[in-house]
Amino acid sequence: MAASLSVSVVVYHPVEKVLRDTLVSLRQAIRLALDAGVLAQARLILVDNGEVPSLFEPGDYFRIFGEDSDSIEVSCHSGHGNIGYGRGHNLALFETTCDHHLVLNPDVILEPDALVRALEFCASHPSVSLISPRSQTPGGSPEYLCKRYPALLDLLLRGFAPVWLKQFFSARLARYEYRDETGQGDFFSPEIISGCFMFGRTDVFRALNGFSPRYFMYFEDFDLSLRARRLGQLQHVPTVRITHLGGKAARKGWRHIRMFARSAGVFYRGHGLKVW
């Protein structure tokens, strides 16, 4: 039986071309899933955390989905201010009635068959709570979205260390990022998956009460992943493919570094500190 799918995209002063490219790729992936018969209906919920009037009015981005309006519903939330990444997605999670839900970054380009593969995998693996895709950078290099439980050293090395120091700890970082398993394109069950693309049954997100409001930005996906593992396996599915344009906190300035550090403190207080 064909499923229904909702997709939430949270933005805060996005780069318009990047967001448009993301939405175009999403529309193509939805269209292919509809044509393949694995999807009956889809809903896109845009959440604008900007303080200014909504980016989505008077409807420039709605027109991307215009010709599919019978099978793709588009709605938006705006005017609530910057409530944070996780709480923004919760606005969509708590109102959707669809079978499956995709948490999606506004800087992710989906391969055309990404949703077909995700829906097919979930249908045949009911014990899996959330799935993570195979990701690459815009240049085609592999990106490692899955993580093991982070030691404080891992976070500091990966986010802020110079290249020579990362090279010294390359074996450690490779293990933290599952590079041995991700590089082979295998299916495996990681401890933590990235919030840039989280796909699963809506009842799983609901059972978790969505993202924790304790996190404004960063580590909300780490926290959700660990809680989701109590309900079923997380799964890396290499047949679901994306390109991710995102960057690390250290590249975004001191404000993001402070948010990263604050959220790391919340995470370790809740799940336990691992230094080494």
PDB file of C-alpha atoms in Angstrom:
ATOM      1  CA  MET A   1       0.000   0.000   0.000  1.00  0.00           C
ATOM      2  CA  ALA A   2       1.357   3.431  -0.950  1.00  0.00           C
ATOM      3  CA  ALA A   3       2.344   5.615   1.999  1.00  0.00           C
ATOM      4  CA  SER A   4       1.935   9.300   2.759  1.00  0.00           C
ATOM      5  CA  LEU A   5       4.910  11.531   3.521  1.00  0.00           C
ATOM      6  CA  SER A   6       5.432  14.905   5.147  1.00  0.00           C
ATOM      7  CA  VAL A   7       8.689  16.851   4.833  1.00  0.00           C
ATOM      8  CA  SER A   8       9.748  19.707   7.119  1.00  0.00           C
ATOM      9  CA  VAL A   9      12.341  22.286   6.080  1.00  0.00           C
ATOM     10  CA  VAL A  10      13.396  24.917   8.635  1.00  0.00           C
ATOM     11  CA  VAL A  11      15.114  28.069   7.377  1.00  0.00           C
ATOM     12  CA  TYR A  12      16.661  31.183   8.873  1.00  0.00           C
ATOM     13  CA  HIS A  13      17.700  33.791   6.282  1.00  0.00           C
ATOM     14  CA  PRO A  14      18.631  31.099   3.735  1.00  0.00           C
ATOM     15  CA  VAL A  15      20.574  31.542   0.528  1.00  0.00           C
ATOM     16  CA  GLU A  16      17.670  31.653  -1.895  1.00  0.00           C
ATOM     17  CA  LYS A  17      19.349  29.783  -4.760  1.00  0.00           C
ATOM     18  CA  VAL A  18      20.427  26.957  -2.457  1.00  0.00           C
ATOM     19  CA  LEU A  19      16.963  26.665  -0.969  1.00  0.00           C
ATOM     20  CA  ARG A  20      15.366  26.695  -4.410  1.00  0.00           C
ATOM     21  CA  ASP A  21      17.730  23.919  -5.577  1.00  0.00           C
ATOM     22  CA  THR A  22      16.811  21.880  -2.495  1.00  0.00           C
ATOM     23  CA  LEU A  23      13.081  22.292  -3.120  1.00  0.00           C
ATOM     24  CA  VAL A  24      13.418  21.480  -6.817  1.00  0.00           C
ATOM     25  CA  SER A  25      15.276  18.259  -5.985  1.00  0.00           C
ATOM     26  CA  LEU A  26      12.638  17.413  -3.373  1.00  0.00           C
ATOM     27  CA  ARG A  27       9.844  17.954  -5.859  1.00  0.00           C
ATOM     28  CA  GLN A  28      11.570  15.663  -8.373  1.00  0.00           C
ATOM     29  CA  ALA A  29      12.049  12.960  -5.735  1.00  0.00           C
ATOM     30  CA  ILE A  30       8.403  13.219  -4.642  1.00  0.00           C
ATOM     31  CA  ARG A  31       7.224  13.061  -8.251  1.00  0.00           C
ATOM     32  CA  LEU A  32       9.245   9.899  -8.905  1.00  0.00           C
ATOM     33  CA  ALA A  33       7.920   8.242  -5.729  1.00  0.00           C
ATOM     34  CA  LEU A  34       4.348   9.095  -6.756  1.00  0.00           C
ATOM     35  CA  ASP A  35       4.904   7.699 -10.237  1.00  0.00           C
ATOM     36  CA  ALA A  36       6.513   4.536  -8.790  1.00  0.00           C
ATOM     37  CA  GLY A  37       3.419   3.882  -6.699  1.00  0.00           C
ATOM     38  CA  VAL A  38       5.212   3.829  -3.331  1.00  0.00           C
ATOM     39  CA  LEU A  39       3.827   7.237  -2.347  1.00  0.00           C
ATOM     40  CA  ALA A  40       0.183   8.267  -2.398  1.00  0.00           C
ATOM     41  CA  GLN A  41       0.408  11.834  -1.104  1.00  0.00           C
ATOM     42  CA  ALA A  42       3.060  14.252   0.130  1.00  0.00           C
ATOM     43  CA  ARG A  43       3.084  17.391   2.217  1.00  0.00           C
ATOM     44  CA  LEU A  44       5.866  19.976   2.442  1.00  0.00           C
ATOM     45  CA  ILE A  45       5.884  22.109   5.593  1.00  0.00           C
ATOM     46  CA  LEU A  46       8.194  25.125   5.399  1.00  0.00           C
ATOM     47  CA  VAL A  47       9.142  26.710   8.724  1.00  0.00           C
ATOM     48  CA  ASP A  48      10.633  30.211   8.529  1.00  0.00           C
ATOM     49  CA  ASN A  49      12.465  31.147  11.733  1.00  0.00           C
ATOM     50  CA  GLY A  50      13.399  34.583  10.424  1.00  0.00           C
ATOM     51  CA  GLU A  51      12.331  37.707  12.259  1.00  0.00           C
ATOM     52  CA  VAL A  52      11.283  39.485   9.055  1.00  0.00           C
ATOM     53  CA  PRO A  53       8.068  38.736   7.117  1.00  0.00           C
ATOM     54  CA  SER A  54       8.047  35.243   5.671  1.00  0.00           C
ATOM     55  CA  LEU A  55      10.403  34.434   2.823  1.00  0.00           C
ATOM     56  CA  PHE A  56       7.647  32.291   1.326  1.00  0.00           C
ATOM     57  CA  GLU A  57       5.143  35.049   0.695  1.00  0.00           C
ATOM     58  CA  PRO A  58       3.694  35.921  -1.748  1.00  0.00           C
ATOM     59  CA  GLY A  59       4.422  32.353  -2.829  1.00  0.00           C
ATOM     60  CA  ASP A  60       7.505  32.203  -5.034  1.00  0.00           C
ATOM     61  CA  TYR A  61       8.521  28.795  -3.725  1.00  0.00           C
ATOM     62  CA  PHE A  62       5.025  27.370  -3.765  1.00  0.00           C
ATOM     63  CA  ARG A  63       5.119  27.649  -7.554  1.00  0.00           C
ATOM     64  CA  ILE A  64       7.837  24.991  -7.660  1.00  0.00           C
ATOM     65  CA  PHE A  65       5.152  22.497  -6.646  1.00  0.00           C
ATOM     66  CA  GLY A  66       2.283  24.112  -8.518  1.00  0.00           C
ATOM     67  CA  GLU A  67       1.682  21.495 -11.192  1.00  0.00           C
ATOM     68  CA  ASP A  68       1.604  18.744  -8.544  1.00  0.00           C
ATOM     69  CA  SER A  69      -0.810  20.550  -6.258  1.00  0.00           C
ATOM     70  CA  ASP A  70      -3.278  17.642  -6.298  1.00  0.00           C
ATOM     71  CA  SER A  71      -0.754  15.265  -4.703  1.00  0.00           C
ATOM     72  CA  ILE A  72       1.714  17.640  -2.987  1.00  0.00           C
ATOM     73  CA  GLU A  73       0.393  20.022  -0.350  1.00  0.00           C
ATOM     74  CA  VAL A  74       2.580  22.990   0.613  1.00  0.00           C
ATOM     75  CA  SER A  75       2.127  25.031   3.780  1.00  0.00           C
ATOM     76  CA  CYS A  76       4.303  27.257   5.953  1.00  0.00           C
ATOM     77  CA  HIS A  77       4.798  28.565   9.469  1.00  0.00           C
ATOM     78  CA  SER A  78       6.198  32.050   9.923  1.00  0.00           C
ATOM     79  CA  GLY A  79       6.121  35.007  12.277  1.00  0.00           C
ATOM     80  CA  HIS A  80       7.119  33.006  15.367  1.00  0.00           C
ATOM     81  CA  GLY A  81      10.746  34.245  15.375  1.00  0.00           C
ATOM     82  CA  ASN A  82      13.911  32.232  15.745  1.00  0.00           C
ATOM     83  CA  ILE A  83      12.863  29.363  18.012  1.00  0.00           C
ATOM     84  CA  GLY A  84      15.751  27.100  17.015  1.00  0.00           C
ATOM     85  CA  TYR A  85      16.226  24.232  14.581  1.00  0.00           C
ATOM     86  CA  GLY A  86      14.625  21.384  16.519  1.00  0.00           C
ATOM     87  CA  ARG A  87      11.633  23.353  17.797  1.00  0.00           C
ATOM     88  CA  GLY A  88      11.049  24.592  14.258  1.00  0.00           C
ATOM     89  CA  HIS A  89      10.784  21.019  12.990  1.00  0.00           C
ATOM     90  CA  ASN A  90       8.518  20.166  15.926  1.00  0.00           C
ATOM     91  CA  LEU A  91       5.934  22.619  14.591  1.00  0.00           C
ATOM     92  CA  ALA A  92       5.624  20.347  11.564  1.00  0.00           C
ATOM     93  CA  LEU A  93       5.987  17.051  13.433  1.00  0.00           C
ATOM     94  CA  PHE A  94       3.179  17.801  15.838  1.00  0.00           C
ATOM     95  CA  GLU A  95       0.675  18.675  13.115  1.00  0.00           C
ATOM     96  CA  THR A  96       1.368  16.117  10.389  1.00  0.00           C
ATOM     97  CA  THR A  97      -0.907  13.119   9.958  1.00  0.00           C
ATOM     98  CA  CYS A  98       1.242  11.400   7.319  1.00  0.00           C
ATOM     99  CA  ASP A  99       2.674   7.889   7.723  1.00  0.00           C
ATOM    100  CA  HIS A 100       6.309   8.939   7.281  1.00  0.00           C
ATOM    101  CA  HIS A 101       8.239  12.107   7.916  1.00  0.00           C
ATOM    102  CA  LEU A 102      11.485  13.545   6.581  1.00  0.00           C
ATOM    103  CA  VAL A 103      13.482  16.136   8.522  1.00  0.00           C
ATOM    104  CA  LEU A 104      15.425  17.948   5.792  1.00  0.00           C
ATOM    105  CA  ASN A 105      18.023  20.727   5.764  1.00  0.00           C
ATOM    106  CA  PRO A 106      17.553  23.594   3.285  1.00  0.00           C
ATOM    107  CA  ASP A 107      21.013  22.823   1.836  1.00  0.00           C
ATOM    108  CA  VAL A 108      20.484  19.183   0.835  1.00  0.00           C
ATOM    109  CA  ILE A 109      20.048  18.029  -2.757  1.00  0.00           C
ATOM    110  CA  LEU A 110      18.203  14.714  -3.081  1.00  0.00           C
ATOM    111  CA  GLU A 111      18.941  12.231  -5.820  1.00  0.00           C
ATOM    112  CA  PRO A 112      15.751  11.630  -7.838  1.00  0.00           C
ATOM    113  CA  ASP A 113      15.192   8.121  -6.433  1.00  0.00           C
ATOM    114  CA  ALA A 114      16.048   8.998  -2.801  1.00  0.00           C
ATOM    115  CA  LEU A 115      12.474   8.888  -1.521  1.00  0.00           C
ATOM    116  CA  VAL A 116      11.609   5.748  -3.495  1.00  0.00           C
ATOM    117  CA  ARG A 117      14.524   3.922  -1.856  1.00  0.00           C
ATOM    118  CA  ALA A 118      13.733   5.311   1.605  1.00  0.00           C
ATOM    119  CA  LEU A 119      10.067   4.325   1.449  1.00  0.00           C
ATOM    120  CA  GLU A 120      10.870   0.871   0.079  1.00  0.00           C
ATOM    121  CA  PHE A 121      13.434   0.259   2.815  1.00  0.00           C
ATOM    122  CA  CYS A 122      11.102   1.356   5.616  1.00  0.00           C
ATOM    123  CA  ALA A 123       8.297  -0.825   4.252  1.00  0.00           C
ATOM    124  CA  SER A 124      10.508  -3.921   4.339  1.00  0.00           C
ATOM    125  CA  HIS A 125      12.251  -3.149   7.658  1.00  0.00           C
ATOM    126  CA  PRO A 126       9.571  -2.248  10.224  1.00  0.00           C
ATOM    127  CA  SER A 127      12.024  -2.639  13.143  1.00  0.00           C
ATOM    128  CA  VAL A 128      14.097   0.329  11.934  1.00  0.00           C
ATOM    129  CA  SER A 129      13.200   3.624  13.597  1.00  0.00           C
ATOM    130  CA  LEU A 130      15.159   6.153  11.482  1.00  0.00           C
ATOM    131  CA  ILE A 131      17.360   5.965   8.411  1.00  0.00           C
ATOM    132  CA  SER A 132      20.333   8.019   7.252  1.00  0.00           C
ATOM    133  CA  PRO A 133      21.429   8.420   3.610  1.00  0.00           C
ATOM    134  CA  ARG A 134      24.720   8.113   1.803  1.00  0.00           C
ATOM    135  CA  SER A 135      25.988  11.685   1.431  1.00  0.00           C
ATOM    136  CA  GLN A 136      28.572  13.476  -0.650  1.00  0.00           C
ATOM    137  CA  THR A 137      29.952  17.005  -0.835  1.00  0.00           C
ATOM    138  CA  PRO A 138      29.271  19.231  -3.865  1.00  0.00           C
ATOM    139  CA  GLY A 139      32.684  18.166  -5.156  1.00  0.00           C
ATOM    140  CA  GLY A 140      31.740  14.492  -5.019  1.00  0.00           C
ATOM    141  CA  SER A 141      33.757  13.495  -1.941  1.00  0.00           C
ATOM    142  CA  PRO A 142      32.034  11.227   0.593  1.00  0.00           C
ATOM    143  CA  GLU A 143      30.550  12.915   3.651  1.00  0.00           C
ATOM    144  CA  TYR A 144      30.279  10.889   6.840  1.00  0.00           C
ATOM    145  CA  LEU A 145      26.954  11.662   8.487  1.00  0.00           C
ATOM    146  CA  CYS A 146      26.890   8.729  10.912  1.00  0.00           C
ATOM    147  CA  LYS A 147      28.757   8.959  14.210  1.00  0.00           C
ATOM    148  CA  ARG A 148      29.672   6.913  17.235  1.00  0.00           C
ATOM    149  CA  TYR A 149      29.039   8.366  20.690  1.00  0.00           C
ATOM    150  CA  PRO A 150      31.314  11.426  20.762  1.00  0.00           C
ATOM    151  CA  ALA A 151      34.154  11.833  23.202  1.00  0.00           C
ATOM    152  CA  LEU A 152      34.932  15.471  23.914  1.00  0.00           C
ATOM    153  CA  LEU A 153      38.256  14.959  22.149  1.00  0.00           C
ATOM    154  CA  ASP A 154      36.473  13.804  18.986  1.00  0.00           C
ATOM    155  CA  LEU A 155      34.355  16.955  18.874  1.00  0.00           C
ATOM    156  CA  LEU A 156      37.317  19.255  19.366  1.00  0.00           C
ATOM    157  CA  LEU A 157      39.415  17.470  16.759  1.00  0.00           C
ATOM    158  CA  ARG A 158      36.714  17.255  14.127  1.00  0.00           C
ATOM    159  CA  GLY A 159      35.363  20.764  14.549  1.00  0.00           C
ATOM    160  CA  PHE A 160      38.341  22.911  15.420  1.00  0.00           C
ATOM    161  CA  ALA A 161      41.719  21.148  15.044  1.00  0.00           C
ATOM    162  CA  PRO A 162      44.209  22.185  12.330  1.00  0.00           C
ATOM    163  CA  VAL A 163      44.822  19.772   9.474  1.00  0.00           C
ATOM    164  CA  TRP A 164      48.137  18.454  10.827  1.00  0.00           C
ATOM    165  CA  LEU A 165      46.551  17.503  14.151  1.00  0.00           C
ATOM    166  CA  LYS A 166      43.601  15.813  12.450  1.00  0.00           C
ATOM    167  CA  GLN A 167      46.066  13.784  10.409  1.00  0.00           C
ATOM    168  CA  PHE A 168      47.808  12.657  13.599  1.00  0.00           C
ATOM    169  CA  PHE A 169      44.450  11.400  14.941  1.00  0.00           C
ATOM    170  CA  SER A 170      43.162  10.204  11.554  1.00  0.00           C
ATOM    171  CA  ALA A 171      42.515   6.613  12.670  1.00  0.00           C
ATOM    172  CA  ARG A 172      40.530   7.797  15.665  1.00  0.00           C
ATOM    173  CA  LEU A 173      38.425  10.218  13.601  1.00  0.00           C
ATOM    174  CA  ALA A 174      37.826   7.570  10.947  1.00  0.00           C
ATOM    175  CA  ARG A 175      36.398   5.238  13.574  1.00  0.00           C
ATOM    176  CA  TYR A 176      34.248   8.020  15.081  1.00  0.00           C
ATOM    177  CA  GLU A 177      32.757   8.748  11.637  1.00  0.00           C
ATOM    178  CA  TYR A 178      32.287   5.080  10.599  1.00  0.00           C
ATOM    179  CA  ARG A 179      34.537   5.686   7.608  1.00  0.00           C
ATOM    180  CA  ASP A 180      35.429   2.003   7.267  1.00  0.00           C
ATOM    181  CA  GLU A 181      31.757   1.007   6.926  1.00  0.00           C
ATOM    182  CA  THR A 182      30.410   4.086   5.133  1.00  0.00           C
ATOM    183  CA  GLY A 183      33.186   3.971   2.563  1.00  0.00           C
ATOM    184  CA  GLN A 184      32.208   0.462   1.518  1.00  0.00           C
ATOM    185  CA  GLY A 185      28.614   1.495   0.878  1.00  0.00           C
ATOM    186  CA  ASP A 186      27.308  -1.110   3.302  1.00  0.00           C
ATOM    187  CA  PHE A 187      24.116  -1.091   5.304  1.00  0.00           C
ATOM    188  CA  PHE A 188      24.928  -0.773   9.001  1.00  0.00           C
ATOM    189  CA  SER A 189      23.378   0.413  12.243  1.00  0.00           C
ATOM    190  CA  PRO A 190      25.096   3.538  13.635  1.00  0.00           C
ATOM    191  CA  GLU A 191      24.708   5.094  17.062  1.00  0.00           C
ATOM    192  CA  ILE A 192      23.990   8.619  15.806  1.00  0.00           C
ATOM    193  CA  ILE A 193      22.723  10.037  12.511  1.00  0.00           C
ATOM    194  CA  SER A 194      22.660  13.577  11.152  1.00  0.00           C
ATOM    195  CA  GLY A 195      19.661  15.889  11.365  1.00  0.00           C
ATOM    196  CA  CYS A 196      20.275  17.169   7.840  1.00  0.00           C
ATOM    197  CA  PHE A 197      18.277  14.148   6.561  1.00  0.00           C
ATOM    198  CA  MET A 198      16.323  12.030   9.047  1.00  0.00           C
ATOM    199  CA  PHE A 199      13.689   9.753   7.535  1.00  0.00           C
ATOM    200  CA  GLY A 200      11.335   7.552   9.524  1.00  0.00           C
ATOM    201  CA  ARG A 201       7.809   6.685  10.544  1.00  0.00           C
ATOM    202  CA  THR A 202       5.921   9.620  11.999  1.00  0.00           C
ATOM    203  CA  ASP A 203       4.847   7.571  15.011  1.00  0.00           C
ATOM    204  CA  VAL A 204       8.533   7.229  15.979  1.00  0.00           C
ATOM    205  CA  PHE A 205       9.006  11.010  15.993  1.00  0.00           C
ATOM    206  CA  ARG A 206       5.756  11.378  17.919  1.00  0.00           C
ATOM    207  CA  ALA A 207       6.756   8.748  20.505  1.00  0.00           C
ATOM    208  CA  LEU A 208       9.970  10.726  21.087  1.00  0.00           C
ATOM    209  CA  ASN A 209       7.979  13.972  21.406  1.00  0.00           C
ATOM    210  CA  GLY A 210      10.111  15.344  18.586  1.00  0.00           C
ATOM    211  CA  PHE A 211      13.363  17.199  19.152  1.00  0.00           C
ATOM    212  CA  SER A 212      14.205  18.294  22.669  1.00  0.00           C
ATOM    213  CA  PRO A 213      13.562  22.026  23.199  1.00  0.00           C
ATOM    214  CA  ARG A 214      16.705  22.173  25.367  1.00  0.00           C
ATOM    215  CA  TYR A 215      18.797  22.466  22.179  1.00  0.00           C
ATOM    216  CA  PHE A 216      18.630  25.693  20.203  1.00  0.00           C
ATOM    217  CA  MET A 217      21.079  24.549  17.533  1.00  0.00           C
ATOM    218  CA  TYR A 218      23.583  21.652  17.353  1.00  0.00           C
ATOM    219  CA  PHE A 219      23.348  18.254  19.076  1.00  0.00           C
ATOM    220  CA  GLU A 220      19.562  18.052  18.790  1.00  0.00           C
ATOM    221  CA  ASP A 221      20.090  15.269  16.242  1.00  0.00           C
ATOM    222  CA  PHE A 222      22.578  13.474  18.533  1.00  0.00           C
ATOM    223  CA  ASP A 223      20.027  13.555  21.344  1.00  0.00           C
ATOM    224  CA  LEU A 224      17.159  12.394  19.122  1.00  0.00           C
ATOM    225  CA  SER A 225      19.268   9.582  17.666  1.00  0.00           C
ATOM    226  CA  LEU A 226      20.139   8.134  21.060  1.00  0.00           C
ATOM    227  CA  ARG A 227      16.510   8.289  22.176  1.00  0.00           C
ATOM    228  CA  ALA A 228      15.301   6.768  18.882  1.00  0.00           C
ATOM    229  CA  ARG A 229      17.595   3.744  19.359  1.00  0.00           C
ATOM    230  CA  ARG A 230      15.413   2.723  22.292  1.00  0.00           C
ATOM    231  CA  LEU A 231      12.526   2.266  19.849  1.00  0.00           C
ATOM    232  CA  GLY A 232      14.411   0.472  17.076  1.00  0.00           C
ATOM    233  CA  GLN A 233      17.591   0.423  15.039  1.00  0.00           C
ATOM    234  CA  LEU A 234      19.032   3.392  13.239  1.00  0.00           C
ATOM    235  CA  GLN A 235      20.136   2.408   9.757  1.00  0.00           C
ATOM    236  CA  HIS A 236      22.557   3.794   7.206  1.00  0.00           C
ATOM    237  CA  VAL A 237      20.984   3.107   3.797  1.00  0.00           C
ATOM    238  CA  PRO A 238      23.516   3.759   0.988  1.00  0.00           C
ATOM    239  CA  THR A 239      20.891   3.440  -1.756  1.00  0.00           C
ATOM    240  CA  VAL A 240      19.338   6.687  -0.432  1.00  0.00           C
ATOM    241  CA  ARG A 241      21.706   9.325  -1.776  1.00  0.00           C
ATOM    242  CA  ILE A 242      22.056  13.069  -1.186  1.00  0.00           C
ATOM    243  CA  THR A 243      24.499  15.935  -1.700  1.00  0.00           C
ATOM    244  CA  HIS A 244      24.989  18.105   1.388  1.00  0.00           C
ATOM    245  CA  LEU A 245      26.255  21.676   1.129  1.00  0.00           C
ATOM    246  CA  GLY A 246      26.599  22.254   4.898  1.00  0.00           C
ATOM    247  CA  GLY A 247      29.604  23.436   6.901  1.00  0.00           C
ATOM    248  CA  LYS A 248      31.066  23.073  10.372  1.00  0.00           C
ATOM    249  CA  ALA A 249      30.466  25.475  13.241  1.00  0.00           C
ATOM    250  CA  ALA A 250      34.072  26.654  13.303  1.00  0.00           C
ATOM    251  CA  ARG A 251      33.656  28.065   9.793  1.00  0.00           C
ATOM    252  CA  LYS A 252      30.632  30.159  10.781  1.00  0.00           C
ATOM    253  CA  GLY A 253      32.165  32.452  13.400  1.00  0.00           C
ATOM    254  CA  TRP A 254      32.262  32.820  17.166  1.00  0.00           C
ATOM    255  CA  ARG A 255      28.493  32.993  17.613  1.00  0.00           C
ATOM    256  CA  HIS A 256      28.104  29.489  16.221  1.00  0.00           C
ATOM    257  CA  ILE A 257      31.062  28.229  18.233  1.00  0.00           C
ATOM    258  CA  ARG A 258      29.370  29.469  21.413  1.00  0.00           C
ATOM    259  CA  MET A 259      26.096  27.774  20.450  1.00  0.00           C
ATOM    260  CA  PHE A 260      27.998  24.580  19.667  1.00  0.00           C
ATOM    261  CA  ALA A 261      29.729  24.615  23.061  1.00  0.00           C
ATOM    262  CA  ARG A 262      26.492  25.384  24.930  1.00  0.00           C
ATOM    263  CA  SER A 263      24.632  22.539  23.199  1.00  0.00           C
ATOM    264  CA  ALA A 264      27.522  20.146  23.813  1.00  0.00           C
ATOM    265  CA  GLY A 265      27.193  20.908  27.529  1.00  0.00           C
ATOM    266  CA  VAL A 266      23.461  20.145  27.427  1.00  0.00           C
ATOM    267  CA  PHE A 267      24.135  16.903  25.565  1.00  0.00           C
ATOM    268  CA  TYR A 268      26.793  15.631  27.973  1.00  0.00           C
ATOM    269  CA  ARG A 269      24.733  16.563  31.019  1.00  0.00           C
ATOM    270  CA  GLY A 270      21.865  14.529  29.654  1.00  0.00           C
ATOM    271  CA  HIS A 271      23.721  11.521  28.225  1.00  0.00           C
ATOM    272  CA  GLY A 272      27.022  11.377  30.070  1.00  0.00           C
ATOM    273  CA  LEU A 273      30.454  12.880  29.503  1.00  0.00           C
ATOM    274  CA  LYS A 274      33.076  10.888  27.605  1.00  0.00           C
ATOM    275  CA  VAL A 275      36.379  12.732  27.548  1.00  0.00           C
ATOM    276  CA  TRP A 276      38.662  10.345  25.632  1.00  0.00           C
TER     277      TRP A 276
END
